[in-house]
Coordinates of N, CA and C in Angstrom, one line a residue:
Chain I
E1 N 0.9 -1.2 0.0 CA 0.0 0.0 0.0 C 0.9 1.2 0.0
T2 N 0.7 2.1 -1.0 CA 1.5 3.3 -1.1 C 0.9 4.4 -0.2
G3 N 1.7 5.1 0.5 CA 1.2 6.2 1.4 C 1.0 7.5 0.6
V4 N 0.7 8.5 1.3 CA 0.5 9.8 0.7 C 1.9 10.4 0.2
T5 N 1.9 10.8 -1.1 CA 3.1 11.4 -1.6 C 2.8 12.8 -2.1
Q6 N 3.9 13.7 -2.0 CA 3.8 15.1 -2.3 C 5.0 15.5 -3.2
S7 N 4.7 16.4 -4.1 CA 5.8 16.9 -4.9 C 5.6 18.4 -5.3
P8 N 6.7 19.2 -5.4 CA 8.0 18.8 -5.1 C 8.3 18.7 -3.6
T9 N 9.5 18.4 -3.2 CA 9.9 18.3 -1.8 C 10.2 19.7 -1.3
H10 N 10.9 20.5 -2.1 CA 11.3 21.8 -1.8 C 11.0 22.7 -3.0
L11 N 10.8 24.0 -2.8 CA 10.5 24.9 -3.8 C 10.8 26.3 -3.4
I12 N 11.5 27.1 -4.3 CA 11.8 28.5 -4.0 C 11.1 29.3 -5.1
K13 N 10.4 30.3 -4.6 CA 9.7 31.2 -5.5 C 9.9 32.7 -5.1
T14 N 9.6 33.6 -5.9 CA 9.7 35.0 -5.5 C 8.3 35.6 -5.4
R15 N 8.2 36.7 -4.7 CA 6.9 37.4 -4.4 C 6.2 37.7 -5.7
G16 N 4.9 37.5 -5.7 CA 4.1 37.7 -6.9 C 3.9 36.5 -7.8
Q17 N 4.8 35.5 -7.7 CA 4.7 34.4 -8.6 C 3.6 33.5 -8.1
Q18 N 3.3 32.5 -9.0 CA 2.3 31.5 -8.7 C 3.0 30.1 -8.5
V19 N 2.3 29.3 -7.7 CA 2.9 27.9 -7.4 C 1.8 26.9 -7.4
T20 N 2.2 25.7 -7.9 CA 1.3 24.5 -7.8 C 2.0 23.4 -7.1
L21 N 1.3 22.9 -6.1 CA 1.8 21.8 -5.3 C 0.9 20.6 -5.6
R22 N 1.5 19.4 -5.6 CA 0.8 18.2 -5.9 C 0.8 17.1 -4.8
C23 N -0.3 16.4 -4.8 CA -0.5 15.4 -3.7 C -1.2 14.1 -4.3
S24 N -0.6 13.0 -4.1 CA -1.3 11.7 -4.4 C -1.7 11.1 -3.2
S25 N -3.0 10.8 -3.1 CA -3.6 10.3 -1.9 C -3.3 8.8 -1.7
Q26 N -3.4 8.3 -0.5 CA -3.2 6.9 -0.3 C -4.3 6.1 -1.0
S27 N -3.9 4.9 -1.4 CA -4.8 4.0 -2.2 C -6.1 3.8 -1.5
G28 N -7.2 4.0 -2.2 CA -8.5 3.8 -1.6 C -9.1 5.0 -0.9
H29 N -8.3 6.1 -0.8 CA -8.8 7.3 -0.1 C -9.4 8.2 -1.1
N30 N -10.6 8.8 -0.8 CA -11.2 9.7 -1.7 C -11.3 11.1 -1.2
T31 N -10.7 11.4 -0.1 CA -10.7 12.7 0.5 C -9.3 13.2 0.8
V32 N -9.1 14.5 0.4 CA -7.8 15.1 0.5 C -8.0 16.4 1.2
S33 N -7.1 16.7 2.2 CA -7.1 17.9 2.9 C -5.7 18.6 2.8
W34 N -5.7 19.9 2.8 CA -4.4 20.6 2.7 C -4.2 21.5 4.0
Y35 N -3.0 21.5 4.4 CA -2.7 22.3 5.6 C -1.4 23.1 5.3
Q36 N -1.4 24.3 6.0 CA -0.2 25.1 5.9 C 0.5 25.1 7.3
Q37 N 1.8 24.9 7.4 CA 2.4 24.9 8.7 C 3.6 25.9 8.6
A38 N 3.4 27.0 9.3 CA 4.5 28.0 9.4 C 5.5 27.5 10.5
L39 N 6.7 28.0 10.4 CA 7.8 27.5 11.3 C 7.4 27.7 12.7
G40 N 7.5 26.7 13.5 CA 7.2 26.7 14.9 C 5.7 26.7 15.3
Q41 N 4.9 26.6 14.3 CA 3.4 26.5 14.6 C 2.8 25.2 14.2
G42 N 1.6 24.9 14.7 CA 0.9 23.7 14.3 C 0.3 23.9 12.9
P43 N 0.0 22.9 12.2 CA -0.6 23.0 10.9 C -2.0 23.7 10.9
Q44 N -2.2 24.5 9.9 CA -3.5 25.2 9.8 C -4.3 24.7 8.6
F45 N -5.5 24.4 8.8 CA -6.4 23.8 7.7 C -6.6 24.8 6.6
I46 N -6.4 24.4 5.4 CA -6.6 25.3 4.2 C -8.0 25.0 3.6
F47 N -8.1 23.8 3.1 CA -9.4 23.3 2.6 C -9.3 21.8 2.4
Q48 N -10.5 21.2 2.1 CA -10.6 19.8 1.9 C -11.4 19.5 0.6
Y49 N -11.0 18.4 -0.1 CA -11.7 18.0 -1.3 C -12.2 16.6 -1.1
Y50 N -13.5 16.4 -1.5 CA -14.2 15.1 -1.4 C -14.9 14.9 -2.7
R51 N -14.5 13.8 -3.4 CA -15.0 13.4 -4.7 C -15.0 14.6 -5.6
E52 N -13.9 15.3 -5.7 CA -13.6 16.4 -6.6 C -14.3 17.7 -6.3
E53 N -15.0 17.8 -5.2 CA -15.6 19.0 -4.8 C -15.0 19.6 -3.5
E54 N -14.8 20.9 -3.4 CA -14.4 21.5 -2.2 C -15.4 21.3 -1.1
N55 N -15.0 20.8 0.0 CA -15.9 20.5 1.1 C -15.3 21.0 2.4
G56 N -15.4 22.3 2.6 CA -14.8 22.9 3.8 C -13.6 23.7 3.5
R57 N -13.5 24.9 4.1 CA -12.4 25.8 3.9 C -12.0 26.5 5.1
G58 N -10.8 26.7 5.3 CA -10.3 27.4 6.5 C -10.2 28.9 6.2
N59 N -9.5 29.7 7.0 CA -9.4 31.1 6.9 C -8.3 31.5 6.0
F60 N -8.4 31.1 4.7 CA -7.4 31.5 3.8 C -8.0 32.2 2.6
P61 N -7.3 33.2 2.0 CA -7.9 34.0 0.9 C -8.1 33.2 -0.3
P62 N -8.8 33.8 -1.3 CA -9.2 33.1 -2.5 C -8.0 32.8 -3.4
R63 N -6.9 33.5 -3.2 CA -5.7 33.1 -4.0 C -5.1 31.7 -3.7
F64 N -5.6 31.1 -2.6 CA -5.4 29.7 -2.4 C -6.5 28.9 -3.0
S65 N -6.2 28.1 -4.0 CA -7.3 27.3 -4.6 C -6.8 25.9 -4.8
G66 N -7.7 25.0 -5.1 CA -7.3 23.6 -5.3 C -8.1 22.9 -6.3
L67 N -7.7 21.7 -6.6 CA -8.4 20.8 -7.5 C -8.3 19.4 -6.9
Q68 N -9.3 18.6 -7.2 CA -9.1 17.1 -7.0 C -9.5 16.4 -8.3
F69 N -8.7 15.4 -8.7 CA -8.9 14.8 -9.9 C -9.7 13.4 -9.7
P70 N -10.2 12.9 -10.8 CA -10.9 11.6 -10.7 C -10.2 10.5 -10.0
N71 N -8.9 10.5 -10.0 CA -8.1 9.5 -9.3 C -7.8 9.9 -7.9
Y72 N -8.4 11.0 -7.5 CA -8.4 11.5 -6.1 C -7.1 12.2 -5.7
S73 N -6.2 12.3 -6.7 CA -5.0 13.1 -6.4 C -5.5 14.6 -6.4
S74 N -4.6 15.5 -5.9 CA -5.0 16.9 -5.7 C -3.9 17.8 -6.0
E75 N -4.3 19.1 -6.3 CA -3.3 20.2 -6.4 C -3.7 21.3 -5.5
L76 N -2.7 22.0 -5.0 CA -2.9 23.3 -4.3 C -2.3 24.4 -5.1
N77 N -3.0 25.4 -5.5 CA -2.5 26.5 -6.2 C -2.5 27.8 -5.4
V78 N -1.4 28.5 -5.4 CA -1.3 29.7 -4.7 C -0.9 30.8 -5.7
N79 N -1.7 31.8 -5.8 CA -1.4 32.9 -6.7 C -0.8 34.1 -5.9
A80 N -0.1 35.0 -6.6 CA 0.4 36.2 -6.1 C 1.1 36.0 -4.7
L81 N 2.1 35.1 -4.8 CA 2.8 34.7 -3.5 C 3.3 35.9 -2.7
E82 N 3.1 35.7 -1.4 CA 3.6 36.7 -0.4 C 4.7 36.0 0.4
L83 N 5.5 36.9 1.1 CA 6.6 36.3 1.9 C 6.0 35.4 3.0
D84 N 4.8 35.8 3.6 CA 4.2 35.0 4.6 C 3.7 33.6 4.2
D85 N 3.7 33.4 2.9 CA 3.3 32.1 2.4 C 4.4 31.0 2.5
S86 N 5.6 31.5 2.9 CA 6.7 30.5 3.2 C 6.3 29.6 4.3
A87 N 6.2 28.3 4.0 CA 5.7 27.3 5.0 C 5.9 25.9 4.5
L88 N 5.6 25.0 5.4 CA 5.5 23.6 4.9 C 4.1 23.3 4.6
Y89 N 3.8 22.9 3.4 CA 2.4 22.6 3.0 C 2.2 21.1 3.0
L90 N 1.2 20.7 3.8 CA 1.0 19.3 4.0 C -0.3 18.8 3.4
C91 N -0.3 17.7 2.9 CA -1.5 17.1 2.3 C -1.9 15.8 3.1
A92 N -3.1 15.6 3.4 CA -3.6 14.4 4.1 C -4.7 13.8 3.4
S93 N -4.8 12.5 3.4 CA -5.9 11.8 2.8 C -6.6 10.9 3.8
S94 N -7.9 10.7 3.5 CA -8.6 9.8 4.4 C -9.7 9.1 3.6
P95 N -10.1 7.9 4.1 CA -11.1 7.1 3.4 C -12.5 7.6 3.6
Q96 N -13.3 7.4 2.6 CA -14.8 7.5 2.8 C -15.3 8.8 3.4
G97 N -14.7 9.9 2.9 CA -15.3 11.1 3.3 C -14.9 11.7 4.6
I98 N -15.8 12.5 5.2 CA -15.3 13.4 6.3 C -15.8 12.9 7.6
Q99 N -16.2 11.6 7.7 CA -16.6 11.1 9.0 C -15.5 11.4 10.1
Q100 N -15.9 11.8 11.2 CA -15.0 12.2 12.2 C -14.1 11.1 12.8
Y101 N -14.5 9.9 12.5 CA -13.8 8.7 13.1 C -12.7 8.2 12.1
N102 N -12.6 8.9 10.9 CA -11.6 8.5 9.9 C -10.4 9.3 10.1
E103 N -9.3 8.6 10.5 CA -8.0 9.3 10.7 C -7.5 9.8 9.3
Q104 N -6.7 10.9 9.4 CA -6.1 11.4 8.2 C -4.7 11.0 8.2
F105 N -4.2 10.6 7.0 CA -2.8 10.2 6.8 C -2.1 11.3 6.0
F106 N -1.0 11.8 6.6 CA -0.3 12.9 6.1 C 0.9 12.5 5.2
G107 N 1.1 13.3 4.2 CA 2.3 13.2 3.4 C 3.5 13.9 4.1
P108 N 4.7 13.8 3.4 CA 5.9 14.4 4.0 C 5.9 15.9 3.9
G109 N 5.1 16.5 3.0 CA 5.0 18.0 2.9 C 5.9 18.5 1.8
T110 N 5.6 19.7 1.4 CA 6.4 20.5 0.4 C 6.8 21.8 1.2
R111 N 8.1 22.0 1.2 CA 8.7 23.2 1.8 C 8.7 24.3 0.8
L112 N 7.9 25.3 1.0 CA 7.9 26.5 0.0 C 8.6 27.7 0.7
T113 N 9.5 28.2 0.0 CA 10.2 29.4 0.4 C 9.9 30.5 -0.6
V114 N 9.4 31.7 -0.1 CA 9.1 32.8 -1.0 C 10.1 33.9 -0.6
L115 N 10.8 34.4 -1.7 CA 11.9 35.4 -1.5 C 11.4 36.7 -2.0
Chain X
D1 N -15.3 23.4 17.1 CA -14.5 22.4 17.7 C -13.9 22.9 19.0
A2 N -13.9 22.0 20.0 CA -13.4 22.4 21.3 C -11.9 22.8 21.2
K3 N -11.5 23.7 22.1 CA -10.1 24.0 22.2 C -9.4 23.0 23.1
T4 N -8.2 22.7 22.8 CA -7.4 21.8 23.7 C -6.2 22.6 24.3
T5 N -5.8 22.2 25.5 CA -4.7 22.8 26.1 C -3.7 21.7 26.5
Q6 N -2.4 22.0 26.1 CA -1.4 21.0 26.4 C -0.2 21.7 27.0
P7 N 0.6 21.1 27.8 CA 1.9 21.7 28.3 C 2.8 21.9 27.1
P8 N 3.6 23.0 27.1 CA 4.4 23.2 25.9 C 5.5 22.2 25.7
S9 N 6.0 21.6 26.8 CA 7.1 20.7 26.7 C 7.2 19.7 27.9
M10 N 7.8 18.5 27.7 CA 7.9 17.5 28.7 C 9.2 16.7 28.4
D11 N 9.8 16.2 29.4 CA 10.9 15.3 29.3 C 10.5 13.9 29.8
C12 N 11.2 12.9 29.2 CA 10.9 11.5 29.7 C 12.2 10.7 29.5
A13 N 12.5 9.9 30.5 CA 13.6 9.0 30.4 C 13.4 7.8 29.5
E14 N 14.3 7.5 28.7 CA 14.2 6.3 27.7 C 13.8 5.1 28.5
G15 N 12.8 4.3 28.0 CA 12.4 3.1 28.6 C 11.3 3.3 29.6
R16 N 11.0 4.6 30.0 CA 10.0 4.8 31.0 C 8.7 5.2 30.2
A17 N 7.6 5.2 30.9 CA 6.3 5.6 30.3 C 6.3 7.1 30.2
A18 N 5.8 7.5 29.0 CA 5.6 9.0 28.8 C 4.0 9.2 28.9
N19 N 3.7 10.1 29.8 CA 2.2 10.4 30.0 C 2.0 11.9 29.6
L20 N 1.3 12.1 28.5 CA 1.1 13.4 27.9 C -0.4 13.8 28.2
P21 N -0.6 14.9 29.0 CA -1.9 15.3 29.3 C -2.5 16.3 28.3
C22 N -3.8 16.3 28.3 CA -4.5 17.3 27.4 C -5.8 17.7 28.1
N23 N -6.1 18.9 28.2 CA -7.4 19.4 28.7 C -8.3 19.8 27.5
H24 N -9.5 19.4 27.6 CA -10.5 19.8 26.5 C -11.9 19.9 27.3
S25 N -11.9 20.9 28.2 CA -13.0 21.1 29.1 C -14.3 21.5 28.3
T26 N -14.2 22.0 27.1 CA -15.4 22.4 26.4 C -15.9 21.4 25.3
I27 N -15.3 20.2 25.4 CA -15.6 19.2 24.4 C -17.1 18.9 24.4
S28 N -17.7 18.7 23.2 CA -19.1 18.3 23.2 C -19.2 16.8 23.0
G29 N -20.4 16.3 23.1 CA -20.6 14.9 23.1 C -20.2 14.1 21.9
N30 N -20.2 14.8 20.7 CA -19.9 14.1 19.5 C -18.5 14.4 19.0
E31 N -17.7 15.0 19.8 CA -16.3 15.3 19.4 C -15.4 14.1 19.9
Y32 N -14.6 13.6 18.9 CA -13.6 12.7 19.2 C -12.3 13.4 19.7
V33 N -11.5 12.7 20.5 CA -10.2 13.1 20.8 C -9.2 12.4 20.0
Y34 N -8.4 13.1 19.2 CA -7.4 12.6 18.4 C -6.0 13.0 18.9
W35 N -5.0 12.1 18.7 CA -3.6 12.4 18.9 C -2.8 12.1 17.7
Y36 N -2.0 13.1 17.3 CA -1.0 13.0 16.3 C 0.3 13.4 16.8
R37 N 1.4 13.0 16.2 CA 2.7 13.5 16.5 C 3.4 13.8 15.3
Q38 N 4.4 14.7 15.4 CA 5.2 15.2 14.3 C 6.6 15.2 14.7
I39 N 7.4 14.4 14.0 CA 8.8 14.4 14.1 C 9.4 15.5 13.2
H40 N 10.4 16.1 13.7 CA 10.9 17.3 13.0 C 10.9 17.2 11.5
S41 N 10.2 18.2 10.9 CA 10.1 18.4 9.4 C 9.5 17.3 8.7
Q42 N 8.7 16.4 9.4 CA 8.0 15.4 8.7 C 6.5 15.7 8.8
G43 N 5.6 15.0 8.1 CA 4.2 15.2 8.2 C 3.7 14.6 9.5
P44 N 2.6 15.1 10.1 CA 2.1 14.5 11.3 C 1.7 13.0 11.1
Q45 N 1.9 12.3 12.2 CA 1.6 10.8 12.1 C 0.4 10.6 13.1
Y46 N -0.6 9.9 12.6 CA -1.7 9.5 13.4 C -1.2 8.5 14.5
I47 N -1.7 8.7 15.8 CA -1.4 7.8 16.9 C -2.6 7.0 17.3
I48 N -3.7 7.7 17.7 CA -4.8 7.1 18.3 C -6.0 8.0 18.4
H49 N -7.2 7.6 18.5 CA -8.3 8.4 18.8 C -9.4 7.7 19.6
G50 N -10.2 8.4 20.3 CA -11.3 7.8 21.1 C -12.4 8.8 21.3
L51 N -13.5 8.3 21.7 CA -14.7 9.1 22.0 C -15.0 9.1 23.5
K52 N -15.2 7.9 24.1 CA -15.6 7.9 25.5 C -14.7 6.9 26.3
N53 N -14.5 5.7 25.6 CA -13.8 4.6 26.3 C -12.3 4.8 26.1
N54 N -11.5 4.2 27.0 CA -10.1 4.1 26.8 C -9.7 3.3 25.6
E55 N -8.7 3.6 24.9 CA -8.3 2.9 23.7 C -6.8 2.5 23.8
T56 N -6.5 1.4 23.2 CA -5.1 1.0 23.1 C -4.8 0.5 21.7
N57 N -3.6 0.8 21.2 CA -3.2 0.2 19.9 C -1.7 -0.1 20.1
E58 N -1.1 -0.5 19.0 CA 0.3 -0.9 19.1 C 1.3 0.3 19.4
M59 N 0.8 1.5 19.3 CA 1.7 2.6 19.6 C 1.5 3.2 21.0
A60 N 0.2 3.2 21.4 CA 0.0 4.0 22.6 C -1.4 3.6 23.2
S61 N -1.6 4.2 24.4 CA -2.9 4.1 25.1 C -3.5 5.5 25.3
L62 N -4.8 5.6 25.2 CA -5.5 6.8 25.4 C -6.5 6.6 26.5
I63 N -6.3 7.4 27.6 CA -7.2 7.4 28.7 C -8.0 8.7 28.7
I64 N -9.3 8.5 28.7 CA -10.2 9.7 28.6 C -11.0 9.7 30.0
T65 N -11.0 10.8 30.7 CA -11.7 10.9 31.9 C -13.2 10.7 31.7
E66 N -13.9 10.3 32.8 CA -15.3 10.0 32.6 C -16.2 11.2 32.2
D67 N -15.8 12.4 32.6 CA -16.5 13.6 32.2 C -16.0 14.1 30.8
R68 N -15.0 13.4 30.3 CA -14.4 13.7 29.0 C -13.8 15.1 28.9
K69 N -13.5 15.7 30.0 CA -12.8 17.0 30.0 C -11.3 17.0 29.8
S70 N -10.8 15.8 30.0 CA -9.3 15.7 29.8 C -9.0 14.3 29.4
S71 N -7.8 14.2 28.9 CA -7.3 12.9 28.4 C -5.8 12.8 28.6
T72 N -5.3 11.6 28.6 CA -3.8 11.3 28.7 C -3.4 10.3 27.6
L73 N -2.4 10.7 26.9 CA -1.8 9.8 26.0 C -0.6 9.1 26.7
I74 N -0.6 7.8 26.6 CA 0.5 7.1 27.3 C 1.4 6.3 26.3
L75 N 2.6 6.6 26.2 CA 3.6 5.8 25.5 C 4.3 4.9 26.5
P76 N 4.0 3.6 26.5 CA 4.4 2.7 27.6 C 5.9 2.6 27.8
H77 N 6.7 2.6 26.8 CA 8.1 2.4 26.9 C 8.8 3.4 25.9
A78 N 9.0 4.6 26.3 CA 9.4 5.6 25.4 C 10.8 5.3 24.9
T79 N 11.1 5.6 23.6 CA 12.4 5.5 23.0 C 12.8 6.8 22.5
L80 N 14.1 6.9 22.1 CA 14.6 8.2 21.6 C 13.8 8.6 20.3
R81 N 13.3 7.6 19.6 CA 12.6 7.9 18.3 C 11.2 8.5 18.6
D82 N 10.8 8.4 19.9 CA 9.5 9.1 20.2 C 9.6 10.6 20.5
T83 N 10.8 11.1 20.4 CA 11.0 12.5 20.5 C 10.3 13.2 19.4
A84 N 9.3 14.1 19.7 CA 8.4 14.7 18.7 C 7.5 15.7 19.3
V85 N 6.8 16.5 18.5 CA 5.7 17.3 19.0 C 4.4 16.5 18.9
Y86 N 3.7 16.4 20.1 CA 2.5 15.7 20.2 C 1.3 16.6 20.2
Y87 N 0.3 16.4 19.3 CA -0.8 17.2 19.2 C -2.1 16.5 19.7
C88 N -2.9 17.1 20.6 CA -4.1 16.6 21.0 C -5.2 17.5 20.3
I89 N -6.2 16.8 19.7 CA -7.2 17.5 18.9 C -8.5 17.0 19.2
A90 N -9.5 17.9 19.4 CA -10.9 17.6 19.6 C -11.6 17.8 18.2
R91 N -12.0 16.7 17.6 CA -12.5 16.8 16.3 C -14.0 16.6 16.2
S92 N -14.8 17.5 15.7 CA -16.2 17.4 15.7 C -16.7 16.6 14.5
G93 N -18.0 16.2 14.6 CA -18.6 15.6 13.5 C -18.9 16.5 12.4
N94 N -19.1 16.0 11.2 CA -19.4 16.7 10.0 C -18.3 17.7 9.6
T95 N -17.1 17.5 10.0 CA -16.0 18.3 9.6 C -14.8 17.5 9.4
G96 N -14.1 17.7 8.3 CA -12.9 16.9 8.0 C -11.7 17.6 8.6
K97 N -11.8 18.8 9.1 CA -10.6 19.5 9.4 C -10.1 19.1 10.8
L98 N -8.8 19.1 10.9 CA -8.2 19.0 12.2 C -7.6 20.3 12.6
I99 N -7.9 20.7 13.8 CA -7.5 22.0 14.4 C -6.3 21.7 15.3
F100 N -5.1 22.1 14.8 CA -3.9 21.8 15.6 C -3.6 23.0 16.5
G101 N -3.3 22.7 17.8 CA -2.7 23.8 18.6 C -1.2 23.8 18.5
Q102 N -0.6 24.2 19.6 CA 0.9 24.3 19.7 C 1.5 22.9 20.0
G103 N 0.7 22.1 20.6 CA 1.2 20.7 21.0 C 2.2 20.7 22.1
T104 N 2.6 19.5 22.5 CA 3.6 19.3 23.5 C 4.9 18.7 22.9
T105 N 6.0 19.4 23.1 CA 7.3 18.8 22.6 C 7.8 17.9 23.6
L106 N 7.8 16.6 23.3 CA 8.3 15.5 24.2 C 9.8 15.3 23.8
Q107 N 10.6 15.4 24.8 CA 12.0 15.1 24.6 C 12.3 13.8 25.4
V108 N 12.7 12.7 24.7 CA 13.1 11.5 25.4 C 14.6 11.5 25.5
K109 N 15.0 11.3 26.8 CA 16.4 11.4 27.1 C 17.0 10.1 27.5
P110 N 18.3 9.8 27.0 CA 18.9 8.5 27.4 C 19.2 8.4 28.9

């Protein structure tokens, strides 16, 4: 069974640029959530996708957007990058939707640095 | 989702039990208590979760008080590899999001 994978591992961008981060969910999982983790802080929920639809969003501006594909993989897009967007971006997948008893399995994350 | 409170840091001797407390005094009846840990620069790792009853798996035990206002994660025989930030989360129904606090940094010492 393959776990959650994310690409790229590291990324450096400059202010104003756009970035796309990718996530492949664990086999059999149809729900993907994205989190942002600033240095020294706990992860913050960005949004979740269930069966290709956004299903819940945290306190992030519209320049953070996402997609989920029929194979349940997902992308996180961030437009007009700001310095404060520098963080570890984590993807998590879970089976069978958003039931509270389904644990989420996290990928290793993508480290984004904005200069 | 209920707020959780954890001590910022704890030490534990290798081979001894590590007991990590968590307060969640405003937890509602349908909120599960989840524990995750995060080893430096890696993604969080699921440990255990429970609603009312105590739970045990191959990694840890979760003790939830009868009034559900607090819980304790027990690592029965801590090793150096258990050094990590441990997060206690109260997760409500109908939401997929996990709300992470600052967590407890557990340092296991030889």
